[in-house]
Amino acid sequence: MTARFFLRRGLAAICFVFLVSSAAVFLTRLAPGDFVAQTRGTTISPTEAARMRARLGLDRTAAGQYVSWLSGVVRFDLGASFIDGRPVATVVAERAKNTAWLAVAALALATCLGVGVGTLTGSRRGVWWSAVLTQLSLALLALPPLLTSLMLIFFAATTRWLPVSGMRSPATMSGALDVAWHSIVPVMALALPMAASFERVHARSIEATLAEPYLVAARARGVGEARILWSAAMRPALRSLASIYGVAAAALFSGSFAVEMVTAWPGLGRLLVEALVARDVYLVAGCALAGSMILALLTLCGELLLAAVDPRAVE
Amino acid sequence: MTGHHLRAASIGAVVAFAATLALWWVRDDRPSPPRRVKQVIMSVRSGPQSLNWLTRHDATTYLVALLTQAPLVRINAATQEIEPWLAERWTRSDDGRRYRLMLRRDVRFSDGAPFTSDDVVFSFAAAFDPASTIADALTLKGQRIRAERIDAHTVDVIFPATYGPELRVLDVLPILPKHRLENALDTGTFGEAWSVSTPPADIVGLGPFVLTTHEAGVRLVFDRNPHYFRRDSDGRVLPRLDRLVLQILPDQEAQTLSLRAGENDGSASEIRPADYPLFKPMDEAGELRLLDLGTARNPDGLWINLKPGAFETDSRRVWLQRDELRQAISLGVDRTRFVDIVFNGAADPINGPLPPRSHSWAADLPPVPFDPELARARLASIGLEDRDSDGMLDDQGTRHARLTLITQKGQTALERGATNIRDQMKAIGLEIDVRMMEAGALIQQFLSGGGYDAVYFNLTTTDTDPASQLDFWKSDGAAHVWNLGPLHKTLAWEDDIDALMDRQVTSLDVKERKRLFGEVQRLFSEHAPIVYFAAPRVFVAVSRRLTGLNPAVSRPQLLWAADTLDVIQ
């Protein structure tokens, strides 16, 4: 049963990746304007433009170009970017790494904050600080990552306490620490709304779990509040969070695209926008392929997590 | 809350606070570059498409070429005068077609190899490689401009016909190192040579800087070229900077914020008119410098599709392509109001493609008054009148006189300009629908020559000499946007402009060239194939520590003369 479950999910993920990347090729190709018009405009003669289109394969039909792209994909060749001629796989891998770091860091922060604060607010309803944290959570929940990042950037630019753009200091580029320093604004922009969402889900779950008869009985038998909360209630309460974790992680990944643009983070989202603007068909397809693979993987991880805390989900 | 919880929360808060402090402390404690290193950070919107200007034509590739390469002669972007560069002097033959160029001696490439006339001949050959995108610029009347070696430091440049701008055309051709690229040219791989994946150490040039680091999508670092040939007027070696960093920030908001936050010294291009109110108080408070560079050379303009037969089956064909319609649009727009609304007042009203304050070639044309009555009279003369008293003009069939104006989405000045034209035209009864499109789709639409009524857009030119803009002025040009596309026929007045431009380009007499181009501009003004309203003022915002600036109106406003750029340490 479990093997069938994962086989089914795996096949669905492969179909999803295939459909998304194929659609990316067709939609980019069929959208008005092409790479030559987009990047050279009126600065190129019709003869030169025709030569450039032929060189890039833009003189073929959308179907012809798709077949050519697909035959490359089965050989693990995603083609070359029209923009700078580099292999799409290399360009995408460079940027996907940066997006992955952003998403993982934000997810970790959101999980720690969401579970930590959610446990406290869920177990202590009616206390003033719990009410304040709940209101704060609701406010953050209402903010999309784009708005959060704009607010944080405004704060950073005004105070000059934090870097506002890029992944590294352009002058010194001093390694991992510098990246961590530059990650603060984008990671917080992504993590805060997600943490609020986790906090709300987990707080309700904790509250409901603590009201379960077996925990009421444990309390009556004299088991301490801390032990009930952290040992007995935590695992069953995490089921609710686990059930939305995959979707939330996927949403966070999508949200990172907007944050990357605003904070000039050199990730997959920024690359996708640049590729779309330039109508770089293969690069758009490569970004879509990588993006959909990461989405499928995150959803699968969420399901695995759910299966770990609630084996009934597999059934 | 139990004591355990409080303890855990407190520990968590302390750890988070300590981690933040540690990050901050470590960051501030990072070893900064030694004080003697003079470094400037400028932002650009995108990374280069190539490190070879001959094969790619994007703005950052051009910037890389400006910083790392050098031409034989240079057009001074501030004065628009031609200057000796790698060629220190030249003579012209009696027939005006052959120029003998004497090259500077003891000039070396950044890798130490000597520069000779062989490199010049090689660069001309590279310019005509199938992968080259500058071949058209070095072609005159269908024939190539050639270079012949006379000796190691003398070279002849031969034009197929006399050419009015003389050696200005050589500004587009950086002199490439034959010893590095000869193999690529011979084996037909010149198009792939010096791509963005090429190790920076392999990029060799005669420019003021050498590329030392290229992190795709992040930054480009240039260090001073120790073999650079130029010295300043005091005899000091150039460039003055030790290092120049181009930070890649794709979003203009990010560029603006980054500059405000003091993370860089400025942008490689001008600020948006909409950002002027943001930077002005910072300039007044001494936080940065806002430089007014003058009037832009390439104003936005409105044109109607004048391709003969474009509206064959459209009932509007009787009035849509008539001169009177465009004249009415020109007369019906209050340019002062346009300047205030679209450019926050920071623009000059204009009525031709060459803003008089920034173009020495601009003819003295009479200004177009704001005259709604005269505009209505012009429209009435082509049958457009308010027949049903609803305030809007109708054609002979009592349909509203209506057209669609397409413009580029996301460009504030174009979006605001198009909507302002729509609003002002409504006041004289002409109905305009504005449609925003992405740049590529828009360009492809009008390049196809059909399927659109009117466009409001910006056409960019690089050189001010009219001979370098033949693609715009001549009816067979790629930028002759109002009458383009396959099977195009010329209009009668276009034939006159073609003839005048042919004479203008081949004349070596500057006075005569100006007279002929004045005639061209008068014909253009009379038929108004493109209607112009305003040319914005160009501003750049830079940090106060930058000195040695020699700003120009055209891009890249500051970095075109990067070798004299300096900083106060």
XYZ file of C-alpha atoms in Angstrom, chain B:
569
model
C 3.107 30.471 31.719
C 5.289 28.017 33.586
C 8.818 28.719 34.647
C 10.047 26.262 32.004
C 8.303 28.143 29.238
C 9.566 31.465 30.403
C 13.066 30.105 30.591
C 12.848 28.573 27.118
C 11.404 31.760 25.617
C 14.049 33.893 27.305
C 16.864 31.638 26.142
C 15.432 31.690 22.592
C 15.229 35.469 22.581
C 18.748 35.844 23.959
C 20.162 33.391 21.386
C 18.395 35.179 18.508
C 19.598 38.554 19.760
C 23.137 37.276 20.220
C 23.159 35.726 16.750
C 22.023 39.006 15.192
C 24.625 40.933 17.142
C 27.316 38.440 16.186
C 26.429 38.729 12.520
C 26.503 42.483 12.768
C 29.756 42.503 14.649
C 31.466 40.052 12.337
C 30.270 42.012 9.333
C 31.639 45.275 10.687
C 34.824 43.551 11.688
C 35.431 42.214 8.222
C 38.752 43.293 6.863
C 37.925 46.236 4.636
C 39.987 46.946 1.529
C 43.191 48.811 2.303
C 42.598 52.551 2.384
C 44.762 53.187 -0.633
C 42.451 51.134 -2.907
C 40.244 53.583 -4.745
C 37.054 51.745 -5.478
C 33.706 52.763 -6.935
C 30.530 50.668 -7.061
C 27.958 51.449 -9.739
C 24.769 49.527 -10.405
C 23.536 48.192 -13.737
C 20.165 46.664 -14.603
C 21.403 43.417 -16.134
C 24.488 41.343 -16.630
C 26.332 41.368 -19.963
C 25.085 39.033 -22.700
C 28.667 38.587 -23.826
C 32.121 39.986 -23.143
C 32.513 40.611 -26.875
C 30.808 43.807 -28.054
C 31.075 42.735 -31.679
C 28.614 39.904 -31.165
C 26.064 41.273 -28.668
C 24.498 44.693 -28.392
C 23.056 45.029 -24.910
C 23.836 47.982 -22.646
C 26.074 46.083 -20.203
C 28.129 44.410 -22.919
C 28.683 47.913 -24.298
C 29.762 49.058 -20.838
C 32.210 46.161 -20.544
C 33.647 47.142 -23.937
C 33.959 50.783 -22.866
C 35.852 49.780 -19.746
C 38.116 47.109 -21.207
C 38.604 48.051 -24.862
C 39.559 51.127 -26.867
C 38.765 52.308 -30.415
C 41.019 54.099 -32.898
C 39.060 57.322 -32.484
C 36.486 58.194 -29.887
C 33.373 60.330 -29.942
C 33.465 62.481 -26.844
C 29.996 61.799 -25.419
C 29.922 65.177 -23.655
C 30.930 67.369 -26.630
C 30.045 64.984 -29.485
C 33.413 65.855 -31.037
C 35.682 63.202 -32.482
C 38.934 62.655 -30.521
C 42.175 60.843 -31.350
C 42.380 57.700 -29.255
C 44.568 54.779 -30.324
C 45.181 56.702 -33.543
C 46.961 59.878 -32.504
C 46.522 61.695 -35.820
C 45.337 61.131 -39.375
C 45.244 62.597 -42.879
C 42.603 62.362 -45.604
C 43.323 61.670 -49.285
C 42.240 64.156 -51.942
C 39.327 62.010 -53.082
C 38.106 61.896 -49.479
C 37.909 58.123 -49.364
C 41.203 57.088 -47.816
C 42.363 58.044 -44.312
C 45.909 57.385 -43.161
C 45.972 56.811 -39.405
C 49.140 57.085 -37.359
C 48.851 54.812 -34.341
C 50.249 55.535 -30.890
C 53.547 53.828 -30.243
C 54.484 51.851 -27.145
C 50.894 50.928 -26.441
C 50.350 47.511 -24.886
C 47.363 45.280 -24.344
C 46.433 44.456 -20.773
C 48.433 41.206 -21.033
C 51.545 43.134 -22.057
C 51.481 42.274 -25.781
C 52.285 45.232 -28.073
C 49.505 46.898 -30.074
C 50.195 47.219 -33.811
C 48.388 47.858 -37.084
C 47.909 44.093 -37.401
C 45.404 44.323 -34.547
C 43.528 47.040 -36.453
C 43.327 44.989 -39.644
C 42.276 41.982 -37.579
C 39.513 43.975 -35.837
C 38.088 45.071 -39.208
C 38.066 41.443 -40.315
C 36.320 40.425 -37.077
C 33.715 43.151 -37.606
C 32.614 41.352 -40.781
C 32.503 37.870 -39.253
C 29.044 36.311 -39.697
C 28.554 36.549 -35.917
C 29.292 40.264 -35.826
C 26.470 42.688 -35.208
C 28.367 45.820 -36.229
C 28.942 44.896 -39.873
C 26.037 47.135 -40.998
C 27.562 50.131 -39.240
C 30.806 49.630 -41.187
C 29.093 49.216 -44.531
C 28.498 52.110 -46.893
C 26.388 51.770 -50.055
C 26.529 48.006 -49.701
C 30.326 47.921 -49.534
C 32.642 47.407 -46.598
C 34.910 49.976 -45.022
C 38.366 48.365 -45.123
C 41.666 48.680 -43.280
C 45.094 48.206 -44.887
C 48.370 47.838 -43.058
C 51.034 50.298 -44.150
C 53.564 49.572 -41.423
C 53.461 48.463 -37.795
C 52.121 51.827 -36.661
C 50.344 53.133 -39.735
C 47.108 51.939 -41.217
C 44.852 53.140 -44.032
C 41.083 53.094 -43.613
C 39.333 53.054 -46.985
C 35.730 54.075 -47.501
C 33.818 52.874 -50.600
C 32.539 56.452 -51.079
C 33.034 59.824 -49.474
C 31.422 59.817 -46.057
C 30.313 62.987 -44.292
C 30.893 61.874 -40.686
C 34.398 60.786 -41.715
C 36.051 58.683 -38.985
C 33.203 58.926 -36.449
C 32.087 55.488 -37.534
C 35.250 53.968 -36.041
C 34.002 54.713 -32.537
C 31.888 51.542 -32.719
C 34.891 49.315 -33.376
C 37.019 48.317 -30.377
C 40.486 47.171 -31.356
C 40.760 43.522 -30.424
C 43.948 41.547 -29.675
C 44.828 39.515 -32.757
C 47.088 37.247 -30.708
C 44.127 36.182 -28.576
C 41.267 35.925 -31.069
C 42.863 35.057 -34.393
C 42.281 31.360 -33.913
C 38.574 31.845 -33.123
C 38.107 33.988 -36.235
C 39.939 31.514 -38.442
C 38.012 28.518 -37.155
C 34.608 30.180 -37.394
C 34.052 30.250 -33.634
C 34.339 34.011 -33.173
C 30.655 34.162 -32.189
C 31.348 32.004 -29.140
C 34.656 33.643 -28.229
C 34.657 35.784 -25.102
C 31.273 34.594 -23.949
C 30.172 35.230 -20.376
C 31.634 31.860 -19.414
C 35.125 32.867 -20.544
C 37.530 33.218 -17.614
C 38.047 36.968 -17.018
C 41.824 36.558 -17.322
C 41.335 35.671 -21.011
C 39.660 39.005 -21.766
C 42.430 41.243 -22.988
C 42.081 44.817 -24.146
C 43.441 48.313 -24.500
C 40.885 49.992 -22.243
C 41.395 51.537 -18.814
C 40.309 48.462 -16.844
C 40.599 44.699 -16.927
C 37.843 42.350 -15.909
C 38.939 40.327 -12.891
C 35.696 38.792 -11.606
C 32.374 38.032 -13.238
C 29.679 36.483 -11.066
C 26.661 36.007 -13.308
C 23.683 37.985 -12.076
C 25.642 39.426 -9.153
C 28.567 41.646 -10.110
C 31.495 42.415 -12.410
C 34.772 43.606 -10.948
C 37.274 45.590 -12.978
C 40.788 46.426 -11.813
C 42.935 49.117 -13.366
C 44.849 48.122 -16.487
C 48.528 48.670 -15.652
C 49.331 49.056 -19.370
C 46.649 51.651 -20.149
C 48.025 54.184 -22.621
C 46.402 57.420 -21.459
C 47.651 60.043 -19.043
C 45.743 63.078 -17.819
C 46.621 66.674 -18.680
C 49.008 66.765 -15.688
C 50.846 63.709 -16.950
C 49.468 61.387 -14.250
C 48.664 57.834 -15.220
C 45.071 56.862 -15.819
C 42.718 55.410 -14.751
C 42.573 57.089 -11.376
C 40.531 54.324 -9.783
C 42.063 51.051 -8.678
C 38.807 49.162 -8.941
C 35.365 49.590 -10.419
C 32.544 47.252 -9.460
C 29.332 46.910 -11.435
C 26.625 45.571 -9.148
C 23.769 43.904 -11.014
C 20.416 45.091 -9.680
C 17.671 44.214 -12.154
C 14.960 46.292 -10.592
C 15.044 50.076 -10.751
C 13.393 50.288 -7.325
C 16.225 48.170 -5.937
C 18.760 50.473 -7.609
C 17.136 53.517 -6.063
C 16.923 51.967 -2.593
C 20.452 50.674 -2.781
C 21.761 54.138 -3.606
C 19.672 55.681 -0.836
C 21.034 53.141 1.607
C 24.595 54.038 0.591
C 25.358 50.559 -0.733
C 26.708 51.884 -4.027
C 27.886 55.125 -5.604
C 25.219 55.452 -8.271
C 23.654 53.891 -11.299
C 25.250 53.523 -14.713
C 22.202 55.238 -16.224
C 19.890 58.139 -15.441
C 17.221 58.184 -12.758
C 13.548 57.988 -13.708
C 11.679 61.310 -13.831
C 9.403 59.872 -11.122
C 12.394 59.495 -8.769
C 13.399 63.144 -9.024
C 11.249 64.249 -6.028
C 12.837 61.447 -4.015
C 16.439 62.400 -4.710
C 16.084 66.191 -4.685
C 15.728 66.472 -0.873
C 18.687 64.111 -0.457
C 20.729 66.369 -2.722
C 19.713 69.407 -0.685
C 20.541 67.591 2.548
C 24.019 66.774 1.200
C 23.445 63.006 1.239
C 24.186 62.607 -2.471
C 24.551 64.659 -5.618
C 21.858 65.076 -8.234
C 23.369 66.158 -11.555
C 21.249 67.832 -14.222
C 22.845 66.734 -17.506
C 20.553 68.587 -19.883
C 17.849 67.554 -22.315
C 17.573 63.968 -23.505
C 18.520 63.410 -27.138
C 15.919 60.735 -27.840
C 12.420 61.980 -27.062
C 9.283 59.838 -27.085
C 7.099 60.306 -30.156
C 3.709 59.366 -31.575
C 3.283 58.009 -35.068
C 0.398 56.687 -37.086
C 0.817 53.732 -39.413
C 1.465 55.439 -42.761
C 2.151 52.307 -44.743
C 0.204 52.674 -48.009
C -2.720 50.259 -48.012
C -2.515 49.515 -44.279
C -6.184 50.527 -43.853
C -7.484 49.379 -47.238
C -10.595 47.719 -45.818
C -11.056 50.146 -42.934
C -13.618 52.949 -43.231
C -11.148 55.234 -41.423
C -8.779 55.109 -44.404
C -10.072 58.479 -45.638
C -8.696 60.348 -42.631
C -6.350 58.140 -40.593
C -3.229 58.594 -42.718
C -3.758 62.247 -43.626
C -1.148 64.841 -42.610
C -3.945 66.987 -41.140
C -4.683 64.403 -38.443
C -1.112 64.417 -37.132
C -0.943 68.191 -37.412
C -4.163 68.415 -35.371
C -2.711 66.113 -32.699
C 0.382 68.304 -32.533
C -1.693 71.503 -32.294
C -4.145 70.006 -29.798
C -1.615 69.020 -27.131
C -0.693 71.668 -24.592
C 2.994 70.830 -24.283
C 3.467 72.805 -21.075
C 0.736 70.763 -19.398
C 2.213 67.615 -20.911
C 5.636 68.434 -19.419
C 4.122 69.076 -15.978
C 2.028 65.917 -15.873
C 4.348 63.443 -17.555
C 7.754 64.673 -16.387
C 6.946 66.616 -13.201
C 8.025 69.760 -15.062
C 11.544 68.443 -15.772
C 11.377 68.483 -19.585
C 11.517 70.869 -22.542
C 8.563 71.197 -24.921
C 9.654 70.188 -28.430
C 8.137 69.739 -31.866
C 10.737 67.670 -33.695
C 12.958 64.626 -33.235
C 16.027 66.716 -32.391
C 15.660 68.675 -29.127
C 17.362 72.017 -29.943
C 19.110 72.228 -26.573
C 20.954 68.949 -27.007
C 21.434 68.673 -30.770
C 23.811 70.863 -32.731
C 22.173 69.498 -35.896
C 18.687 70.734 -34.935
C 17.222 73.167 -37.490
C 15.570 76.370 -36.397
C 11.953 75.304 -36.835
C 8.975 77.465 -35.836
C 7.325 76.273 -32.591
C 3.967 74.519 -32.788
C 1.434 76.554 -30.773
C -1.201 75.014 -28.537
C -4.296 75.894 -30.604
C -7.341 73.638 -30.099
C -9.432 75.707 -32.512
C -6.924 75.313 -35.311
C -6.667 71.600 -34.452
C -10.448 71.226 -34.839
C -10.302 73.130 -38.129
C -7.641 70.723 -39.431
C -9.780 67.772 -38.420
C -12.835 69.338 -40.059
C -10.839 69.664 -43.290
C -10.566 65.859 -43.425
C -14.257 65.348 -42.667
C -14.139 64.937 -38.900
C -16.845 67.026 -37.236
C -19.220 66.760 -34.312
C -22.349 65.807 -36.235
C -24.499 64.598 -33.332
C -23.512 67.319 -30.822
C -22.143 64.861 -28.267
C -18.810 66.655 -28.037
C -16.951 63.984 -30.009
C -15.964 64.156 -33.658
C -17.641 61.889 -36.200
C -16.571 60.782 -39.653
C -18.759 61.050 -42.739
C -20.675 57.941 -41.694
C -21.396 59.515 -38.257
C -19.134 57.059 -36.497
C -16.907 58.499 -33.761
C -13.422 59.352 -34.989
C -11.512 56.830 -32.946
C -8.084 55.220 -32.983
C -6.001 52.943 -30.761
C -2.637 54.099 -29.469
C -0.267 51.363 -28.328
C 2.635 51.985 -26.003
C 5.094 50.115 -23.829
C 3.887 48.737 -20.523
C 5.975 49.455 -17.455
C 7.659 52.603 -18.759
C 6.167 55.346 -16.614
C 6.942 58.204 -19.014
C 5.413 56.358 -21.973
C 2.344 55.252 -20.015
C 1.758 58.739 -18.610
C 2.480 60.358 -21.975
C 0.020 58.158 -23.858
C -2.781 58.712 -21.344
C -2.143 62.458 -21.346
C -2.355 62.575 -25.140
C -5.616 60.617 -24.903
C -7.008 63.097 -22.358
C -5.947 66.180 -24.327
C -7.315 64.745 -27.581
C -10.648 64.074 -25.940
C -10.917 67.817 -25.352
C -10.889 68.409 -29.122
C -13.260 65.512 -29.748
C -10.856 62.839 -30.948
C -11.275 59.505 -29.210
C -8.077 57.586 -28.455
C -7.940 54.203 -26.756
C -4.614 53.500 -25.079
C -3.309 49.935 -24.975
C -0.163 49.003 -23.058
C 2.001 46.198 -24.422
C 5.287 44.579 -23.534
C 8.238 46.014 -25.430
C 8.909 42.975 -27.623
C 5.279 42.526 -28.603
C 4.952 46.224 -29.332
C 8.080 46.330 -31.466
C 7.110 43.232 -33.389
C 3.687 44.740 -33.981
C 4.959 47.894 -35.655
C 7.893 46.194 -37.392
C 5.379 43.985 -39.171
C 3.923 47.157 -40.686
C 0.300 46.214 -40.050
C -2.324 45.551 -37.406
C -1.980 48.822 -35.522
C -3.259 52.400 -35.753
C -0.764 54.444 -33.801
C 2.251 53.998 -31.520
C 3.764 56.114 -28.746
C 7.325 54.952 -28.191
C 10.964 55.889 -27.834
C 13.446 55.289 -30.616
C 17.030 55.333 -29.416
C 19.976 56.553 -31.433
C 23.581 56.342 -30.314
C 25.350 59.018 -32.342
C 24.084 62.518 -33.030
C 25.407 62.707 -36.586
C 22.450 62.318 -38.971
C 24.495 60.044 -41.227
C 24.499 57.450 -38.476
C 20.692 57.560 -38.380
C 19.959 56.598 -41.962
C 17.852 53.694 -40.735
C 15.453 56.277 -39.325
C 15.476 58.949 -42.023
C 15.615 56.836 -45.180
C 12.519 55.062 -46.393
C 14.271 51.679 -46.610
C 15.667 51.934 -43.067
C 14.885 49.459 -40.278
C 13.864 52.278 -37.939
C 11.706 54.142 -40.492
C 8.899 53.080 -38.234
C 5.888 54.911 -39.659
C 6.176 53.151 -43.019
C 7.716 49.742 -42.535
C 7.265 46.139 -43.379
C 7.383 43.967 -46.458
C 6.204 45.331 -49.831
C 6.400 48.895 -48.580
C 5.928 51.823 -50.937
C 7.394 55.217 -50.309
C 5.375 58.393 -49.977
C 6.261 61.312 -52.280
C 7.880 63.440 -49.579
C 9.851 60.424 -48.349
C 11.544 60.234 -51.765
C 12.619 63.860 -51.302
C 14.052 63.080 -47.854
C 15.868 60.020 -49.263
C 17.527 62.148 -51.939
C 18.529 64.854 -49.487
C 19.969 62.310 -47.043
C 21.997 60.623 -49.792
C 23.603 63.949 -50.616
C 24.020 64.803 -46.955
C 25.842 61.585 -46.119
C 28.395 61.799 -48.900
C 29.191 65.478 -48.579
C 32.387 66.373 -46.736
C 31.371 70.018 -46.353
C 29.900 70.445 -42.864
C 28.009 73.635 -43.788
C 26.401 71.959 -46.759
C 25.534 68.928 -44.669
C 23.802 71.154 -42.118
C 21.862 72.940 -44.859
C 20.697 69.689 -46.421
C 19.734 68.222 -43.056
C 17.829 71.423 -42.263
C 15.793 70.794 -45.421
C 15.130 67.246 -44.256
C 13.895 68.505 -40.900
C 11.621 71.089 -42.538
C 10.015 68.390 -44.703
C 9.683 66.178 -41.644
C 8.062 68.974 -39.668
C 5.638 69.758 -42.511
C 4.375 66.182 -42.807
C 4.914 65.251 -39.143
C 5.191 61.470 -39.578
C 6.120 61.414 -35.891
C 4.700 63.967 -33.476
C 6.920 64.967 -30.569
C 5.814 66.735 -27.408
C 8.611 66.903 -24.839
C 12.202 65.901 -24.198
C 12.880 65.089 -20.552
C 15.798 66.488 -18.629
C 18.331 63.849 -17.701
C 19.430 63.495 -14.078
C 21.887 61.156 -12.469
C 22.241 60.636 -8.727
C 25.667 59.808 -7.345
C 27.394 59.648 -4.008
C 29.238 62.772 -2.930
C 32.611 61.022 -2.814
C 32.797 60.737 -6.636
C 35.044 63.253 -8.382
C 36.526 63.617 -11.854
C 33.092 63.338 -13.424
C 32.643 64.219 -17.066
C 28.928 63.563 -17.501
C 27.144 63.237 -20.822
C 23.441 63.266 -21.659
C 23.524 59.872 -23.324
C 24.118 56.516 -21.641
C 26.281 55.552 -19.864
C 26.284 59.098 -18.548
C 29.274 58.786 -16.212
C 31.086 55.621 -17.204
C 31.763 56.633 -20.814
C 34.773 58.450 -19.319
C 35.593 56.019 -16.518
C 39.337 56.587 -16.772
C 39.093 60.057 -15.209
C 36.668 59.017 -12.483
C 38.054 59.418 -8.969
C 36.942 59.242 -5.344
C 37.623 61.210 -2.213
C 39.073 58.637 0.172
